[in-house]
mmCIF file of C-alpha atoms in Angstrom:
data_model
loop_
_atom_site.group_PDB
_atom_site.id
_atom_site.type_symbol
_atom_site.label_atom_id
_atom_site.label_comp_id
_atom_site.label_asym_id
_atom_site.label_seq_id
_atom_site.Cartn_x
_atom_site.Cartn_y
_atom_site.Cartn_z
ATOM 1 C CA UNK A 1 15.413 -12.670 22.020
ATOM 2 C CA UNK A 2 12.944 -14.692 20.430
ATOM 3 C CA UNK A 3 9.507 -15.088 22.054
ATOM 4 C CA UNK A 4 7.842 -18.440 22.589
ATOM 5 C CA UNK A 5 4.767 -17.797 21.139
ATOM 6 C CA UNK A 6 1.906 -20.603 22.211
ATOM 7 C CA UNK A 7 -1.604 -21.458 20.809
ATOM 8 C CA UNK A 8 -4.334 -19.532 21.261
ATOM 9 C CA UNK A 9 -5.921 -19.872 24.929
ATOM 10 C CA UNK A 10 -8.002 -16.829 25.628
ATOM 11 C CA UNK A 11 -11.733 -18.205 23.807
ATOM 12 C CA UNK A 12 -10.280 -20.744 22.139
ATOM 13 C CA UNK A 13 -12.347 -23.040 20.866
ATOM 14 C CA UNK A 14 -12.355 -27.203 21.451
ATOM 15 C CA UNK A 15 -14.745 -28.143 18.590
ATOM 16 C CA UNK A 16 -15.338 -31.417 16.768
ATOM 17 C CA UNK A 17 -13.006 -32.513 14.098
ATOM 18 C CA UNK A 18 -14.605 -33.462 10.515
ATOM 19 C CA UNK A 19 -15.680 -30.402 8.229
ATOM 20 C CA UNK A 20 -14.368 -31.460 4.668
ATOM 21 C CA UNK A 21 -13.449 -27.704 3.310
ATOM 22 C CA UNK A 22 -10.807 -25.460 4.523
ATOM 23 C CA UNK A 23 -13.070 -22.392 5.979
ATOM 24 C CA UNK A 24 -13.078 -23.320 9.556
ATOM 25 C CA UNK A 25 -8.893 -24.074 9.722
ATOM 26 C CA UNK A 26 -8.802 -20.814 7.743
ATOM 27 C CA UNK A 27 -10.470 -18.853 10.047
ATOM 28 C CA UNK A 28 -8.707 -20.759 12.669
ATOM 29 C CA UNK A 29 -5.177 -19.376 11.318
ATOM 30 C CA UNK A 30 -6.471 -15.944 10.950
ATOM 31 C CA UNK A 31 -6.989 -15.598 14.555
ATOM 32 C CA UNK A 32 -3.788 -17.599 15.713
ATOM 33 C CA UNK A 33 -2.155 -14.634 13.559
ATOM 34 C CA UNK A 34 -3.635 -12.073 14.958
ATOM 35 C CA UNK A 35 -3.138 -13.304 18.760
ATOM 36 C CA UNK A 36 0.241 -14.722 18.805
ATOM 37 C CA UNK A 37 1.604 -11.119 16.623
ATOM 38 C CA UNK A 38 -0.523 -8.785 18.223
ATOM 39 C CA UNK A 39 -2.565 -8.044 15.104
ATOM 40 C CA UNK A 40 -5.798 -6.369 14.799
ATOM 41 C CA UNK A 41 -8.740 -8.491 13.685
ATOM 42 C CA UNK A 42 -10.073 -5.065 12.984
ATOM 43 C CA UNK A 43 -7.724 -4.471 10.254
ATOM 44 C CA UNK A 44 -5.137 -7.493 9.476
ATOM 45 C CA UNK A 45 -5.711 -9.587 6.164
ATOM 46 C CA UNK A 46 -3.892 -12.837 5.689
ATOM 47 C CA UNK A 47 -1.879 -13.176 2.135
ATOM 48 C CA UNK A 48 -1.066 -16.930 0.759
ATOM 49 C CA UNK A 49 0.347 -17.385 -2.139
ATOM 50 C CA UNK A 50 3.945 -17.845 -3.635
ATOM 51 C CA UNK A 51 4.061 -14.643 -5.385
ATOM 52 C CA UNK A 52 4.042 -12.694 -2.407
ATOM 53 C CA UNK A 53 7.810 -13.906 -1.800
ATOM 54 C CA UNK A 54 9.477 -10.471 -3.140
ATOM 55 C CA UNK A 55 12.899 -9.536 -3.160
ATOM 56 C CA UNK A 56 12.728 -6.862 -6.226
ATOM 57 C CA UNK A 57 10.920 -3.432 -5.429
ATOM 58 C CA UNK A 58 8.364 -3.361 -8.163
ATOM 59 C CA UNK A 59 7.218 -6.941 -7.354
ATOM 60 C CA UNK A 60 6.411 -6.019 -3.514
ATOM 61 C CA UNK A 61 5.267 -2.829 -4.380
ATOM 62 C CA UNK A 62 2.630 -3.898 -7.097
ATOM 63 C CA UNK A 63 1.317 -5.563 -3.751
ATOM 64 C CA UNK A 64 0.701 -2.774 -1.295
ATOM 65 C CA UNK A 65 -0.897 -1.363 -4.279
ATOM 66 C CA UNK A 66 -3.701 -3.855 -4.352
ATOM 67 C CA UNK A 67 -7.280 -2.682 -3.852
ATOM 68 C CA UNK A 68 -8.174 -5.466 -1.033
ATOM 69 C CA UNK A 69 -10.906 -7.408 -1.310
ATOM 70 C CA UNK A 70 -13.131 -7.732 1.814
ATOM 71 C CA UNK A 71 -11.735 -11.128 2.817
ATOM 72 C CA UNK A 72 -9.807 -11.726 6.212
ATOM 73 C CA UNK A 73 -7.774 -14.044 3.988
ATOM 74 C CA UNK A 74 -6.515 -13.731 -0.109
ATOM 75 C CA UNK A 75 -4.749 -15.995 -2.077
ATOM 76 C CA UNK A 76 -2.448 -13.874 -4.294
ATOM 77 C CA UNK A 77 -1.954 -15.938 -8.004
ATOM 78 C CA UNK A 78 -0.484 -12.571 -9.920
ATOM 79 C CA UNK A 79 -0.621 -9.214 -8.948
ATOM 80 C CA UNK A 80 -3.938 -7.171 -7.858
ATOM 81 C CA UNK A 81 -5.858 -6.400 -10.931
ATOM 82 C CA UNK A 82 -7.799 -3.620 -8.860
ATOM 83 C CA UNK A 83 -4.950 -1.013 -7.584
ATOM 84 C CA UNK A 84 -4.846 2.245 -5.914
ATOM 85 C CA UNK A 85 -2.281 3.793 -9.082
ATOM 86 C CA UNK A 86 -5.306 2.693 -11.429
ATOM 87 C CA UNK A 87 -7.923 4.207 -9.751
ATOM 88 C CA UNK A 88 -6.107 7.041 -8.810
ATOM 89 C CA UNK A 89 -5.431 7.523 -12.851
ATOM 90 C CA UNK A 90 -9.286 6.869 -13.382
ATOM 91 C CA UNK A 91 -10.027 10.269 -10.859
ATOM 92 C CA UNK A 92 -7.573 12.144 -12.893
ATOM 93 C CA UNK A 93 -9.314 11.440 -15.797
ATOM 94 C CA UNK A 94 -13.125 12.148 -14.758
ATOM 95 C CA UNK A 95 -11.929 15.285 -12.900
ATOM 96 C CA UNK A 96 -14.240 18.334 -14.491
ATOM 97 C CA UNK A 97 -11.691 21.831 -13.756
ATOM 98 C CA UNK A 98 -8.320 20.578 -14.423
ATOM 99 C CA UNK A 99 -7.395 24.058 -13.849
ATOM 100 C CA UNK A 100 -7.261 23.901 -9.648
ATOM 101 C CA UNK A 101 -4.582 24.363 -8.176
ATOM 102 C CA UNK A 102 -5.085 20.786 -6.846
ATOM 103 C CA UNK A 103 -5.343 19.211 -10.088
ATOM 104 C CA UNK A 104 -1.737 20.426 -11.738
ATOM 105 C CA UNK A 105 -0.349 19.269 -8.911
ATOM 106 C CA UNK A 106 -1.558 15.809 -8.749
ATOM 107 C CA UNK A 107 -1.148 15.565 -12.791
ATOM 108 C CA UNK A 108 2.750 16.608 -12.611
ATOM 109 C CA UNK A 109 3.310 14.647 -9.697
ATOM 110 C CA UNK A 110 1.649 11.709 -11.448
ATOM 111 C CA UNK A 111 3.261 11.918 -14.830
ATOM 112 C CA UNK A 112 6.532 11.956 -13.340
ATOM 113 C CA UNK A 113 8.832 9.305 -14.565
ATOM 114 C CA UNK A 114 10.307 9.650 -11.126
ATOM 115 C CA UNK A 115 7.751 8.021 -9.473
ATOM 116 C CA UNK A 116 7.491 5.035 -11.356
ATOM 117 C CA UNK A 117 10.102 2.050 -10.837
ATOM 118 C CA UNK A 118 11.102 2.219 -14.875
ATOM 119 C CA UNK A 119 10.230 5.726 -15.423
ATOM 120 C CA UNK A 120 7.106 3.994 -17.404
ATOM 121 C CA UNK A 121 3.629 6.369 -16.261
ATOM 122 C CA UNK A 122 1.134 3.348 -14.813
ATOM 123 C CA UNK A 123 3.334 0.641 -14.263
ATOM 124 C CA UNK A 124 5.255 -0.502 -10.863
ATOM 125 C CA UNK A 125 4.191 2.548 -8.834
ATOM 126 C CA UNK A 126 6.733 3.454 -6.008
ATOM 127 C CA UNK A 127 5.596 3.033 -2.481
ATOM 128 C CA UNK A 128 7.418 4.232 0.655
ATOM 129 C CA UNK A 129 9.679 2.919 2.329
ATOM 130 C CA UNK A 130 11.832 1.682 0.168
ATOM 131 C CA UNK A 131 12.826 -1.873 -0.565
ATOM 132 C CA UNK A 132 16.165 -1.352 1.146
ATOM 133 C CA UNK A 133 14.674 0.315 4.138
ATOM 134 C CA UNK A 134 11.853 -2.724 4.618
ATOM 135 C CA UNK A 135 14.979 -4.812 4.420
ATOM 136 C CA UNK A 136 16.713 -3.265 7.673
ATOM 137 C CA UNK A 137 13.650 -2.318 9.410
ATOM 138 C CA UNK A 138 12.472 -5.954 9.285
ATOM 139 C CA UNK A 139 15.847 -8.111 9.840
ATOM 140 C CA UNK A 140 17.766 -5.351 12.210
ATOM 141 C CA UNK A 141 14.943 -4.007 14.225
ATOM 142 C CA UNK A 142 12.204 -7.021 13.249
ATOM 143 C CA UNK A 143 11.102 -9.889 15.965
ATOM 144 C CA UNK A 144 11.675 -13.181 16.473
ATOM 145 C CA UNK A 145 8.208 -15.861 16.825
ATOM 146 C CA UNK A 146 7.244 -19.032 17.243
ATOM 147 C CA UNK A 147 3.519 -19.735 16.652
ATOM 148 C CA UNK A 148 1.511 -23.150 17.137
ATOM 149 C CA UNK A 149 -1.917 -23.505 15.311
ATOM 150 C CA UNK A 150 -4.140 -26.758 16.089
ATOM 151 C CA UNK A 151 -6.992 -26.874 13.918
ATOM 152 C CA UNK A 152 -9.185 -28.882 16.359
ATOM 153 C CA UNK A 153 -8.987 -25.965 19.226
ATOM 154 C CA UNK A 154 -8.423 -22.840 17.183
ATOM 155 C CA UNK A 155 -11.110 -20.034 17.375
ATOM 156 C CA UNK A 156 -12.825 -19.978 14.159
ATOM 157 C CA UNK A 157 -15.127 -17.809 15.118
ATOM 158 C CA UNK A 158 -14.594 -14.215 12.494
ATOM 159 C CA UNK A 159 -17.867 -13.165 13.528
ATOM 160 C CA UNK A 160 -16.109 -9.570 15.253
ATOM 161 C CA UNK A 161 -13.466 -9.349 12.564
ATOM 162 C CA UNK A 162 -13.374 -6.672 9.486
ATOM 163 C CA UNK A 163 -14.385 -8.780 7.027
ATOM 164 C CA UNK A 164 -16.677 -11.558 8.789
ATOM 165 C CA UNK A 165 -15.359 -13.420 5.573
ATOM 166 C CA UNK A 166 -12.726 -15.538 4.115
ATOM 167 C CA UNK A 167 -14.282 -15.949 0.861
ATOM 168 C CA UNK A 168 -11.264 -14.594 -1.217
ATOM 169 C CA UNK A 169 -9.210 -17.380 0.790
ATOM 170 C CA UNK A 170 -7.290 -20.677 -0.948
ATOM 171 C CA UNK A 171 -9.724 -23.468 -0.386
ATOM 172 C CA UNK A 172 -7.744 -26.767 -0.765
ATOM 173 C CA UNK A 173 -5.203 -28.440 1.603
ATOM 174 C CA UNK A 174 -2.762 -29.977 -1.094
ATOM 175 C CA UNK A 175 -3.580 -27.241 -3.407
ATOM 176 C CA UNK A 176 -4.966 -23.927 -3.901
ATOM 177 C CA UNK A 177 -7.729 -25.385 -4.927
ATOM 178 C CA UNK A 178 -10.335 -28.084 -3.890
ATOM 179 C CA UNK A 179 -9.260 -30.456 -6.485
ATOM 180 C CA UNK A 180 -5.609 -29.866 -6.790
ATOM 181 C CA UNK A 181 -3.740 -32.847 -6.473
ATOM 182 C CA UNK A 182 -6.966 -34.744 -5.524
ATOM 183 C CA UNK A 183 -10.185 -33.559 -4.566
ATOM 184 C CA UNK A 184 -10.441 -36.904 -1.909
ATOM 185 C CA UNK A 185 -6.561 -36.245 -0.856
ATOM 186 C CA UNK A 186 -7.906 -32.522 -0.114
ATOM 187 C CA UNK A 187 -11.294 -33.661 1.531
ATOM 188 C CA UNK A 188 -9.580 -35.989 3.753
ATOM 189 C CA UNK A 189 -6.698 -33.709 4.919
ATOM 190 C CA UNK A 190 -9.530 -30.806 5.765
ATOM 191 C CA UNK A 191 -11.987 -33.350 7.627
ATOM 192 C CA UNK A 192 -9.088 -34.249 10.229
ATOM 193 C CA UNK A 193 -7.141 -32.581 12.534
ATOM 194 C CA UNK A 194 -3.994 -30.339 11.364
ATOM 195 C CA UNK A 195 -1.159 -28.565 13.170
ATOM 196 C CA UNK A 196 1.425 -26.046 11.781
ATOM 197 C CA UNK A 197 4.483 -24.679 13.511
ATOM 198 C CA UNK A 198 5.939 -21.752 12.528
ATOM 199 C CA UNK A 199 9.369 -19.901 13.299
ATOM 200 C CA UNK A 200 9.787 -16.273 11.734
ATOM 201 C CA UNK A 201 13.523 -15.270 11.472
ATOM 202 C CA UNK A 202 12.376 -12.025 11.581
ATOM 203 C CA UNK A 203 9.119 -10.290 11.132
ATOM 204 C CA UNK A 204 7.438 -7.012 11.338
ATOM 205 C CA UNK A 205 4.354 -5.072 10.542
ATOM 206 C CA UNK A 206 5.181 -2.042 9.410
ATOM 207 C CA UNK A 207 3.438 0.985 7.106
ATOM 208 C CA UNK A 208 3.503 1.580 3.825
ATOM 209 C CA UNK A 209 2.573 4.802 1.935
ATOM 210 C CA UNK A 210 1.976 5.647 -1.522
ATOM 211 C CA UNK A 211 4.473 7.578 -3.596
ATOM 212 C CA UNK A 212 5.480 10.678 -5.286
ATOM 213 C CA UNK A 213 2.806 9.834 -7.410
ATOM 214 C CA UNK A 214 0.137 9.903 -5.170
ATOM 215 C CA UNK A 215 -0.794 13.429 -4.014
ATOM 216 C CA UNK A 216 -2.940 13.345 -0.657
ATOM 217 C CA UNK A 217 -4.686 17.161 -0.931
ATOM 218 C CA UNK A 218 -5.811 16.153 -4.544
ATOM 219 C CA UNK A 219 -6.905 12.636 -3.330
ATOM 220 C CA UNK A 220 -9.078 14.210 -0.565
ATOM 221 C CA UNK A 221 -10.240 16.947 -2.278
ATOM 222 C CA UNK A 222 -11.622 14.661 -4.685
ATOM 223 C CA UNK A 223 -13.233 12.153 -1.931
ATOM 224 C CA UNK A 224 -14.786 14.810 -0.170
ATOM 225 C CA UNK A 225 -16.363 16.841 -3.152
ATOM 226 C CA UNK A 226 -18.215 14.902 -5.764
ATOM 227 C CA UNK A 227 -19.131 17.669 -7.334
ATOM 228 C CA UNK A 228 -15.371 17.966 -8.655
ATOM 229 C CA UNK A 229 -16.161 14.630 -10.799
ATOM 230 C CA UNK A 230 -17.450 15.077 -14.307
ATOM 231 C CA UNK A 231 -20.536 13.320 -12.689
ATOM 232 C CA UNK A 232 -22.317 11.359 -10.302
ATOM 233 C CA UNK A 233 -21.808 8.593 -11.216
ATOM 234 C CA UNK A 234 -17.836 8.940 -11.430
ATOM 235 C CA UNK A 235 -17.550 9.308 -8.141
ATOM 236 C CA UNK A 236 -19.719 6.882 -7.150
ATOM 237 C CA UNK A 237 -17.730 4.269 -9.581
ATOM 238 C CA UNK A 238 -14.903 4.831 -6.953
ATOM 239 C CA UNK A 239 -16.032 5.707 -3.668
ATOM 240 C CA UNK A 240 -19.774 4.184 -3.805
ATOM 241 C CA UNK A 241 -21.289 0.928 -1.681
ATOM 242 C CA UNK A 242 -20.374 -0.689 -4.998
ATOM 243 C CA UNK A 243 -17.291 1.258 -5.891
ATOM 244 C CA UNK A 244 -13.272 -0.410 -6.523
ATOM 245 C CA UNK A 245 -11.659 2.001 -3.778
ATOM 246 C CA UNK A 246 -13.699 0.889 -0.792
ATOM 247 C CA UNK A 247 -10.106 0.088 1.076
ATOM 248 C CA UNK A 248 -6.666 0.361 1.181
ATOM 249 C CA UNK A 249 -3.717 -1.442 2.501
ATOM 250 C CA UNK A 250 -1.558 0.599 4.529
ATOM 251 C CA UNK A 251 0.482 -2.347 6.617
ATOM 252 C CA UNK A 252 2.476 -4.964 5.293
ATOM 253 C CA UNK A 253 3.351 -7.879 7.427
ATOM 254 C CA UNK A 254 6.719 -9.065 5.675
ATOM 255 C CA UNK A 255 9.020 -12.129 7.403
ATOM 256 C CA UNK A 256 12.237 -12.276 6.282
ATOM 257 C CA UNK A 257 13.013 -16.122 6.701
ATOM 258 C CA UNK A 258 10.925 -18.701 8.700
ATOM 259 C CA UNK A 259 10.338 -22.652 8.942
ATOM 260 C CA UNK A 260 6.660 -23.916 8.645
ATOM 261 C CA UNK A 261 6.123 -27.321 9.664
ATOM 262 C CA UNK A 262 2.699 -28.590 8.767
ATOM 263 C CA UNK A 263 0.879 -31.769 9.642
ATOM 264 C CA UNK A 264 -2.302 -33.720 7.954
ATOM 265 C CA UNK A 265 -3.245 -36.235 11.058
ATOM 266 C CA UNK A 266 -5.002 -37.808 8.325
ATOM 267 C CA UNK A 267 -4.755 -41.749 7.608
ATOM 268 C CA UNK A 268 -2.768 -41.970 4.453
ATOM 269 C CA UNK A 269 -2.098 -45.280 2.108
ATOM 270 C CA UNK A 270 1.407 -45.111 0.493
ATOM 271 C CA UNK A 271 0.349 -44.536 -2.396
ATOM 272 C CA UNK A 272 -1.828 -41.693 -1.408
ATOM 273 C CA UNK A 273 1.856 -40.001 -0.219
ATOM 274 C CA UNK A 274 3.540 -40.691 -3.189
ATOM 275 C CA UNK A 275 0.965 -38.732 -5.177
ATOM 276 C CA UNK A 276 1.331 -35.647 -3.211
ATOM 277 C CA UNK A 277 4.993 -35.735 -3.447
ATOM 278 C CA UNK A 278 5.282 -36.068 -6.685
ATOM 279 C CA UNK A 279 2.108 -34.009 -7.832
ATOM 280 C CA UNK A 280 3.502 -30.568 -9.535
ATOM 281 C CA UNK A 281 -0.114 -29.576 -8.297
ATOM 282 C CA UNK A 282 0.967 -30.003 -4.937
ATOM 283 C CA UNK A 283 1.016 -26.546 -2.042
ATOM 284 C CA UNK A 284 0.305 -26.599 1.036
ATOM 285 C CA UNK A 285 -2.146 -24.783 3.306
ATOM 286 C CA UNK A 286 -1.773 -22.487 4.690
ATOM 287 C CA UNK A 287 0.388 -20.017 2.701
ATOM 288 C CA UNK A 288 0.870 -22.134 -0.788
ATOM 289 C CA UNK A 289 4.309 -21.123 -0.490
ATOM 290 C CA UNK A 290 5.376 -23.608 -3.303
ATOM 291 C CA UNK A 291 5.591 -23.340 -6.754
ATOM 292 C CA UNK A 292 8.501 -23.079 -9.301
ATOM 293 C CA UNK A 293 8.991 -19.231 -8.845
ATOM 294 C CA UNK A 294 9.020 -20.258 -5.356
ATOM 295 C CA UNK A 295 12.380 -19.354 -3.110
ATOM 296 C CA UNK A 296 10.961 -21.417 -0.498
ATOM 297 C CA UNK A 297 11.713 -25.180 -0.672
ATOM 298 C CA UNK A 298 9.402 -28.132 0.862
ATOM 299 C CA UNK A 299 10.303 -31.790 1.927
ATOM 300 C CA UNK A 300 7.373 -34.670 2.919
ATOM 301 C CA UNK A 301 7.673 -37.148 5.524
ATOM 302 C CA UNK A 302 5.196 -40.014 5.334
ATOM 303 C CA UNK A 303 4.981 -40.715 9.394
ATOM 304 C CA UNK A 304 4.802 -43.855 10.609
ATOM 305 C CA UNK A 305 1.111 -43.055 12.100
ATOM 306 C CA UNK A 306 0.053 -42.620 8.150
ATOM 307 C CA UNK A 307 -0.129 -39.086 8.576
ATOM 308 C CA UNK A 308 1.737 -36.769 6.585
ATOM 309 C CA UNK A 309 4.470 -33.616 7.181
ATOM 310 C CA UNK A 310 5.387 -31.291 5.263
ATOM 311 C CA UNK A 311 8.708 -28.374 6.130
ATOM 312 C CA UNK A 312 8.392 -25.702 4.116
ATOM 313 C CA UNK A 313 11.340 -23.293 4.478
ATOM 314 C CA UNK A 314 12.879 -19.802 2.998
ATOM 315 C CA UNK A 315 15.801 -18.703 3.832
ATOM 316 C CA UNK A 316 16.562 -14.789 5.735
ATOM 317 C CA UNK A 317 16.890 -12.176 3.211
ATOM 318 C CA UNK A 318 13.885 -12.797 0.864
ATOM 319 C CA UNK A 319 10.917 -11.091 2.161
ATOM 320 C CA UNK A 320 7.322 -12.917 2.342
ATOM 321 C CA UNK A 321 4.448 -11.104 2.847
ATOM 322 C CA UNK A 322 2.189 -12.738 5.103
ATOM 323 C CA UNK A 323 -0.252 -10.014 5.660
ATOM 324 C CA UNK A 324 -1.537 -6.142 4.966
ATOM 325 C CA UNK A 325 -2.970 -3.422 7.173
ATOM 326 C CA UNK A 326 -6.582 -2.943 5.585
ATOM 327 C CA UNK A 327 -8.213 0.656 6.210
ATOM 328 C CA UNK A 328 -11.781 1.850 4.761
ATOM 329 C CA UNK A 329 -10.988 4.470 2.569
ATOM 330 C CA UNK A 330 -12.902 6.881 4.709
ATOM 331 C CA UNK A 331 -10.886 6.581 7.589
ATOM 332 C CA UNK A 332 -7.523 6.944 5.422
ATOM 333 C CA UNK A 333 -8.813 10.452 4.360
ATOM 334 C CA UNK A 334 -10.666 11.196 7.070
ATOM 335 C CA UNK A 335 -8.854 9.979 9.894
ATOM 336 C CA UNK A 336 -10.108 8.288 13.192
ATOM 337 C CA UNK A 337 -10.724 4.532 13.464
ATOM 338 C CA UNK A 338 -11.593 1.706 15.214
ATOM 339 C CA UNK A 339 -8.540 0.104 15.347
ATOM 340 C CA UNK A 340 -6.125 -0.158 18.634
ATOM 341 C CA UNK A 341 -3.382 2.959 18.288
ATOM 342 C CA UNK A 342 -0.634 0.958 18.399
ATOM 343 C CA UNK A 343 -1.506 -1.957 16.068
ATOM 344 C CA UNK A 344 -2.886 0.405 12.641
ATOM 345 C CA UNK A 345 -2.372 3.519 11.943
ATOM 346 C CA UNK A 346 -5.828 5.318 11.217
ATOM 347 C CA UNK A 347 -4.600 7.139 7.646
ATOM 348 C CA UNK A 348 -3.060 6.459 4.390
ATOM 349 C CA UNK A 349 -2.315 9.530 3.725
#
């Protein structure tokens, strides 16, 4: 049965409409996320971006293999540059005894052609569960929701969140970014009100774990003693304040079909609407779902108020990820966390 999901109304917000960037909507949609889905703001990150809409294994799994950045929101344009699999090869390589027991383990489990989608070492690294199990999980045993964002009484406020940031976040309304399309089409749209409505087929938030390739003892082992590194230094390039593992995802948030009707209560000219329609710049906030490698498709109505909407659809059967299950990397060796039991697991591995 599908459940009515309504705006936020526990501390929601009624604040003044009229800042021209999109942080404050942003930070609104972040929250509306995490209240109508029963997400932790201790944990949940917010993915836009077309590439995110997966139906081949290697594409989705090159995501949960992203290093996240410390963002509550990230606008994916290709896939994560920083990865767990590359970082995980850079420990194998500064490890000083490769003679441990540990260490021939994690080597032969890594250099298995197995573990790879391909059978190519370093490239598409297979993550648990499997493509065909996501599938089920989400459109057999997934949820049903209908969610309502209103930009001028959303909680912005990320002040208690993970991340206390959105700075990795898409920051134009007509584009990803402030001058797609038009930077005064963009400023307009984010200095007046704007609603989306959202209907998920089916949706769940489910964990993901490293492969074959990954061995946990080794990883640990390795996190816990520096003195296993070939220096200092190595260990701090990883694990330090300043380090590329700091996190890792361990959640996906994956829809498999939805509707997302957005609306700029903007005052638009004609020909201000025929240049967003027509503009191959043109992808709208909040996802940036759009795009010619896009399967979702988008139609424009110019209203007869002057505002503009936009229905952005994707059919059941391709999954979108709308969001991963961040964890300090601490915690996912460690265990124990401040996240609620039942919304994050506290390990990776």
């Amino acid at each position: 049965m599908a459940t009515n999901l309504a705006k936020p109304s526990n501390g929601a917000l009624t604040k003044e409409v009229g800042e021209a960037n999109m942080i404050s909507p942003t930070n609104g949609m972040y929250n509306t996320l995490c209240q109508s889905l029963n997400l932790s703001d201790k944990s949940f990150q917010m993915i836009q971006g077309v590439l995110p809409v997966q139906n081949l294994a290697q594409e989705l799994y090159n995501y949960f293999d992203g290093i996240p950045p410390k963002s509550v929101g990230v606008l994916y344009e290709g896939n994560p540059l920083n990865n767990l699999s590359g970082n995980y090869a850079t420990m194998l390589s500064k490890t000083e005894d490769t003679n441990t027991f540990l260490y021939k383990i994690a080597m032969s489990n890594y250099t298995n052609s197995n573990n790879w989608i391909g059978g190519n070492m370093g490239t598409n690294p297979i993550y648990t569960p499997s493509l065909e199990e996501l599938m089920t999980l989400v459109d057999v045993k997934g949820s049903t929701a209908d969610i309502h964002f209103d930009s001028s009484t959303s909680n912005d406020n990320i002040e208690n969140s993970w991340a206390q940031s959105n700075g990795s976040s898409g920051v134009g309304f007509w584009g990803k970014k402030s001058n797609s399309v038009s930077k005064s089409l963009n400023e307009k749209a984010s200095a007046s009100r704007i609603t989306v409505d959202m209907h998920f087929h089916k949706y769940a938030f489910l964990p993901v774990r490293a492969g074959g390739w990954f061995f946990s003892g080794y990883f640990t082992d390795m996190y816990k003693n520096p003195d296993q590194f070939q220096s200092k230094e190595d260990w701090n390039n990883l694990f330090g304040p300043s380090g590329t593992l700091q996190r890792v995802n361990n959640q996906a948030l994956l829809v498999s079909g939805y509707t997302i009707e957005v609306k700029s209560w903007a005052t638009y000219s004609q020909s201000d609407y025929e240049e967003i329609q027509k503009s191959t710049e043109t992808n709208v906030w909040p996802f940036y779902t759009s795009g010619s490698s896009s399967k979702a498709t988008s139609s424009y109505k110019f209203n007869d108020d002057k505002s503009i909407s936009v229905r952005i659809t994707s059919e059941k059967g391709n999954l979108q990820i709308f969001g991963m299950g961040v964890i300090p990397t601490d915690r996912a060796v460690t265990g124990g966390s401040d996240n609620h039991i039942l919304k994050a697991p506290s390990r990776l591995i």
